[in-house]
Short mmCIF file of C-alpha atoms and ligand atoms in Angstrom, two decimals:
data_model
loop_
_atom_site.label_atom_id
_atom_site.label_comp_id
_atom_site.label_asym_id
_atom_site.label_seq_id
_atom_site.Cartn_x
_atom_site.Cartn_y
_atom_site.Cartn_z
CA MET A 5 22.92 -13.41 9.83
CA ARG A 6 19.44 -12.99 8.51
CA LYS A 7 18.79 -13.82 4.88
CA HIS A 8 18.09 -11.56 1.98
CA ILE A 9 14.93 -12.70 0.25
CA VAL A 10 13.19 -11.55 -2.92
CA ALA A 11 9.81 -13.20 -3.49
CA GLY A 12 7.60 -12.70 -6.52
CA ASN A 13 3.90 -12.77 -5.72
CA TRP A 14 2.23 -13.51 -9.02
CA LYS A 15 -1.28 -13.10 -7.53
CA MET A 16 -4.09 -14.25 -9.88
CA ASN A 17 -1.95 -13.88 -12.99
CA ASN A 18 -0.52 -16.38 -15.48
CA ASP A 19 -2.31 -19.49 -16.73
CA LEU A 20 -0.40 -22.73 -17.29
CA VAL A 21 1.25 -21.73 -20.56
CA GLN A 22 2.10 -18.25 -19.26
CA THR A 23 3.58 -19.78 -16.11
CA GLN A 24 5.83 -22.03 -18.18
CA SER A 25 6.93 -19.23 -20.47
CA LEU A 26 7.66 -16.78 -17.63
CA ILE A 27 9.81 -19.50 -16.04
CA THR A 28 11.62 -19.99 -19.35
CA GLU A 29 12.36 -16.26 -19.26
CA LEU A 30 13.48 -16.45 -15.61
CA LYS A 31 15.96 -19.16 -16.58
CA LYS A 32 17.65 -16.76 -19.00
CA GLN A 33 18.44 -14.31 -16.20
CA SER A 34 21.54 -14.53 -14.11
CA GLN A 35 21.78 -13.90 -10.41
CA THR A 36 24.62 -11.84 -9.01
CA SER A 37 23.20 -11.23 -5.53
CA ASP A 38 23.04 -13.47 -2.46
CA ALA A 39 19.25 -13.18 -2.16
CA GLU A 40 17.05 -16.24 -1.80
CA VAL A 41 14.63 -16.10 -4.71
CA MET A 42 11.04 -17.31 -4.57
CA ILE A 43 8.02 -17.22 -6.85
CA ALA A 44 4.40 -17.70 -5.86
CA PRO A 45 2.30 -18.89 -8.81
CA THR A 46 -1.38 -19.66 -8.41
CA PHE A 47 -2.36 -23.04 -6.86
CA THR A 48 -3.20 -24.70 -10.16
CA ASN A 49 0.29 -24.08 -11.53
CA LEU A 50 2.45 -24.99 -8.54
CA SER A 51 3.37 -28.46 -9.84
CA ALA A 52 4.05 -27.12 -13.33
CA ALA A 53 6.28 -24.44 -11.84
CA PHE A 54 8.34 -27.04 -9.93
CA GLU A 55 8.67 -29.07 -13.10
CA ALA A 56 9.67 -26.09 -15.25
CA LEU A 57 12.17 -24.81 -12.67
CA LYS A 58 14.16 -28.02 -12.30
CA GLY A 59 17.83 -27.24 -11.86
CA LEU A 60 17.26 -23.62 -10.93
CA GLU A 61 17.53 -22.32 -7.38
CA ILE A 62 14.17 -20.64 -7.17
CA GLU A 63 11.76 -21.76 -4.47
CA VAL A 64 8.15 -22.23 -5.48
CA ILE A 65 5.86 -20.97 -2.73
CA ALA A 66 2.09 -20.61 -2.22
CA GLN A 67 0.02 -17.44 -1.93
CA ASN A 68 -2.37 -18.68 0.75
CA MET A 69 -3.73 -21.77 2.52
CA HIS A 70 -6.51 -22.89 4.87
CA PHE A 71 -5.86 -23.68 8.52
CA ALA A 72 -7.65 -27.03 8.58
CA GLU A 73 -5.96 -30.29 7.65
CA SER A 74 -8.79 -31.42 5.39
CA GLY A 75 -12.56 -31.51 5.32
CA ALA A 76 -15.63 -29.70 4.09
CA TYR A 77 -14.07 -26.40 3.05
CA THR A 78 -15.03 -26.10 -0.59
CA GLY A 79 -12.47 -24.30 -2.67
CA GLU A 80 -9.72 -24.31 -0.05
CA VAL A 81 -6.22 -25.80 0.01
CA SER A 82 -4.48 -27.20 3.10
CA ALA A 83 -0.88 -27.19 4.26
CA GLU A 84 -0.68 -30.93 3.67
CA MET A 85 -1.82 -30.52 0.09
CA LEU A 86 0.77 -27.84 -0.51
CA LYS A 87 3.47 -29.98 1.03
CA SER A 88 2.46 -32.95 -1.08
CA VAL A 89 3.43 -31.05 -4.23
CA GLY A 90 6.67 -29.78 -2.70
CA VAL A 91 5.70 -26.36 -1.30
CA GLN A 92 7.55 -25.44 1.89
CA THR A 93 6.70 -21.77 2.23
CA VAL A 94 3.38 -19.93 2.21
CA ILE A 95 2.44 -16.26 2.09
CA LEU A 96 -0.19 -15.45 4.73
CA GLY A 97 -2.07 -12.27 5.53
CA HIS A 98 -1.59 -10.44 2.26
CA SER A 99 -3.60 -7.22 2.29
CA GLU A 100 -5.71 -8.47 -0.64
CA ARG A 101 -6.67 -11.52 1.43
CA ARG A 102 -7.51 -9.25 4.36
CA ALA A 103 -9.49 -6.76 2.25
CA TYR A 104 -11.36 -9.00 -0.23
CA PHE A 105 -11.67 -12.22 1.76
CA ASN A 106 -12.15 -10.77 5.23
CA GLU A 107 -9.11 -12.43 6.73
CA THR A 108 -8.70 -11.20 10.29
CA ASP A 109 -5.69 -11.32 12.58
CA GLU A 110 -7.44 -14.06 14.58
CA LEU A 111 -7.94 -16.21 11.48
CA LEU A 112 -4.37 -15.54 10.41
CA ALA A 113 -3.08 -16.73 13.80
CA LYS A 114 -4.75 -20.09 13.07
CA LYS A 115 -3.24 -20.23 9.59
CA VAL A 116 0.20 -19.44 10.98
CA ASP A 117 -0.18 -22.24 13.53
CA ALA A 118 -1.23 -24.70 10.85
CA ALA A 119 1.71 -23.79 8.63
CA LEU A 120 4.20 -24.10 11.49
CA ALA A 121 2.68 -27.38 12.64
CA ASN A 122 3.40 -28.64 9.15
CA LYS A 123 6.97 -27.33 9.36
CA MET A 124 6.34 -24.79 6.65
CA ARG A 125 7.91 -21.38 6.48
CA VAL A 126 5.54 -18.39 6.56
CA ILE A 127 5.89 -15.02 4.88
CA PHE A 128 3.55 -13.03 7.09
CA CYS A 129 2.22 -9.81 5.53
CA PHE A 130 0.78 -6.78 7.26
CA GLY A 131 0.66 -3.03 6.79
CA GLU A 132 -1.39 0.08 7.37
CA GLU A 133 -3.85 1.86 5.11
CA LEU A 134 -3.38 5.41 3.90
CA ALA A 135 -5.80 6.87 6.45
CA ASP A 136 -3.82 5.20 9.24
CA ARG A 137 -0.61 6.78 8.07
CA LYS A 138 -2.23 10.18 7.62
CA SER A 139 -3.54 10.04 11.17
CA ASP A 140 -0.17 8.85 12.44
CA LYS A 141 -1.54 5.47 13.55
CA HIS A 142 0.65 3.37 11.26
CA GLU A 143 2.91 2.08 14.00
CA SER A 144 0.13 1.08 16.35
CA ILE A 145 -1.80 -0.62 13.51
CA VAL A 146 1.24 -2.66 12.49
CA GLU A 147 2.13 -3.48 16.09
CA ASN A 148 -1.39 -4.82 16.64
CA GLN A 149 -1.38 -6.91 13.47
CA ILE A 150 1.88 -8.55 14.50
CA LYS A 151 0.85 -9.05 18.12
CA LYS A 152 -2.52 -10.57 17.34
CA ALA A 153 -1.33 -13.02 14.72
CA LEU A 154 2.14 -13.93 15.98
CA PHE A 155 2.79 -13.10 19.62
CA HIS A 156 1.32 -16.35 20.91
CA LEU A 157 4.33 -18.10 19.30
CA LYS A 158 7.51 -19.16 21.06
CA ALA A 159 10.73 -17.40 20.10
CA SER A 160 11.99 -20.55 18.37
CA ALA A 161 9.04 -20.42 15.94
CA PHE A 162 10.50 -17.27 14.43
CA GLU A 163 13.09 -19.42 12.65
CA GLN A 164 10.20 -20.23 10.30
CA ILE A 165 8.74 -16.72 10.04
CA VAL A 166 9.60 -14.02 7.52
CA LEU A 167 7.81 -10.70 7.94
CA ALA A 168 6.63 -8.58 5.02
CA TYR A 169 5.70 -4.98 5.70
CA GLU A 170 3.40 -3.86 2.90
CA PRO A 171 1.73 -0.48 3.35
CA VAL A 172 -1.64 -0.96 1.64
CA TRP A 173 -1.40 2.46 -0.02
CA ALA A 174 1.75 1.37 -1.85
CA ILE A 175 0.53 -1.96 -3.24
CA GLY A 176 -0.05 -1.87 -6.97
CA THR A 177 -0.41 1.89 -6.88
CA GLY A 178 2.98 2.93 -8.20
CA GLU A 179 3.44 4.84 -4.97
CA THR A 180 6.27 3.45 -2.84
CA ALA A 181 7.09 4.15 0.75
CA SER A 182 10.26 6.22 0.74
CA PRO A 183 13.35 4.26 1.75
CA GLU A 184 13.29 6.25 5.01
CA GLN A 185 9.65 5.41 5.69
CA ALA A 186 10.42 1.74 5.05
CA GLN A 187 13.51 1.81 7.27
CA ASP A 188 11.66 3.59 10.10
CA MET A 189 8.87 1.04 10.07
CA HIS A 190 11.22 -1.94 9.76
CA ALA A 191 13.26 -0.66 12.71
CA PHE A 192 10.04 -0.23 14.68
CA ILE A 193 8.98 -3.80 13.83
CA ARG A 194 12.35 -5.16 14.93
CA GLU A 195 12.12 -3.19 18.15
CA THR A 196 8.62 -4.59 18.76
CA LEU A 197 9.98 -8.12 18.25
CA ALA A 198 12.95 -7.41 20.51
CA LYS A 199 10.70 -6.23 23.35
CA LYS A 200 8.80 -9.50 23.28
CA TYR A 201 11.45 -12.04 22.24
CA GLY A 202 14.82 -10.39 22.83
CA GLN A 203 17.27 -8.74 20.50
CA GLU A 204 18.81 -11.95 19.21
CA THR A 205 15.52 -13.28 17.86
CA ALA A 206 14.60 -9.83 16.51
CA ASN A 207 17.90 -9.61 14.66
CA SER A 208 17.46 -13.02 13.10
CA VAL A 209 14.10 -12.35 11.41
CA SER A 210 14.11 -11.20 7.79
CA ILE A 211 11.76 -8.27 7.24
CA LEU A 212 10.76 -7.71 3.61
CA TYR A 213 9.27 -4.56 2.16
CA GLY A 214 6.45 -4.78 -0.39
CA GLY A 215 4.58 -2.16 -2.38
CA SER A 216 5.52 -0.97 -5.87
CA VAL A 217 9.13 -2.16 -5.70
CA LYS A 218 10.62 -1.69 -9.18
CA PRO A 219 14.08 -2.00 -10.73
CA GLY A 220 14.40 1.78 -10.39
CA ASN A 221 13.81 1.97 -6.62
CA ALA A 222 14.91 -1.44 -5.32
CA LYS A 223 18.55 -0.57 -4.70
CA GLU A 224 17.75 2.41 -2.53
CA ILE A 225 15.11 0.56 -0.51
CA PHE A 226 17.31 -2.53 -0.06
CA SER A 227 20.23 -0.38 1.05
CA LYS A 228 18.46 0.32 4.34
CA PRO A 229 19.82 -1.72 7.24
CA ASP A 230 16.52 -3.21 8.40
CA VAL A 231 15.16 -3.99 4.94
CA ASP A 232 16.10 -7.58 4.20
CA GLY A 233 14.33 -8.06 0.91
CA GLY A 234 11.15 -7.52 -1.01
CA LEU A 235 7.79 -9.02 -1.79
CA ILE A 236 7.25 -8.08 -5.41
CA GLY A 237 3.89 -7.98 -7.21
CA GLY A 238 3.65 -6.31 -10.61
CA ALA A 239 7.38 -6.25 -11.34
CA ALA A 240 7.64 -10.00 -10.69
CA LEU A 241 5.65 -10.67 -13.84
CA LYS A 242 8.55 -9.62 -16.06
CA ALA A 243 11.66 -11.78 -15.77
CA GLU A 244 14.08 -8.98 -16.50
CA ASP A 245 12.52 -6.58 -13.99
CA PHE A 246 12.31 -9.28 -11.36
CA TYR A 247 15.99 -10.11 -11.68
CA ALA A 248 16.96 -6.47 -11.70
CA ILE A 249 15.31 -6.36 -8.28
CA VAL A 250 16.89 -9.66 -7.14
CA ASN A 251 20.28 -8.28 -8.11
CA ALA A 252 19.69 -4.96 -6.35
CA PHE A 253 21.37 -6.42 -3.26
P1 PGA B 743 3.17 -4.54 -6.07
O1 PGA B 743 2.56 -5.67 -5.09
O2 PGA B 743 4.65 -4.81 -6.14
O3 PGA B 743 2.48 -4.75 -7.38
O4 PGA B 743 2.86 -3.23 -5.45
C1 PGA B 743 3.24 -6.06 -3.95
C2 PGA B 743 2.44 -7.12 -3.23
O5 PGA B 743 1.22 -7.07 -3.25
O6 PGA B 743 3.02 -8.02 -2.60
#
């Protein structure tokens, strides 16, 4: 059975003290669902987050990484560096990385390879823009993003891959894909995986939805059969809201 996962992407929010105090608030919440819970603080606070979370089953993950092992890449962070502080999972391909830092599918393929070579798990993000959906190109856009960045992998590599469908028009906008739109796309993604890797592999991959998930809409979105969890931005910055979403399963 594939896992339920709820991951909080903190983006460029929370300094050291705010990271510690949000974790103190997270510790006061109780989990009633079976979801795996993750938080992605900024690089500078990863170690502090591990320290503050001791004893709690929340995985600390990273928001990004470089594909090279080390070298002259000013300002970048490698898989080895992440692993050295305990990080085992990295988010790659977030639409903000694609839009503001020009990350292409080709670059993301290299990052995915580097993460997998380091035995890290990847939460791979992709999704269409509003114009793509309006012109009915959303499925072909998503199919291309997945093919270009992931389809060079062997089926066994998908044990380490989690997919996150995040329609760009729904991220941070308050506008969510309807549960039906999410389900349709997730089913399409699973079908695309099945065509390439077979149904068994396709069924084993967790596909998260991201884009304005809130306590008020999480239950309905998560009730869809191909939605296996969520990548949560804004609502992950409030402990109570985040756990309301975690417990929506
Ligand atoms: P949002 O962000 O929940 O604030 O829309 C989701 C994301 O960017 O992963």
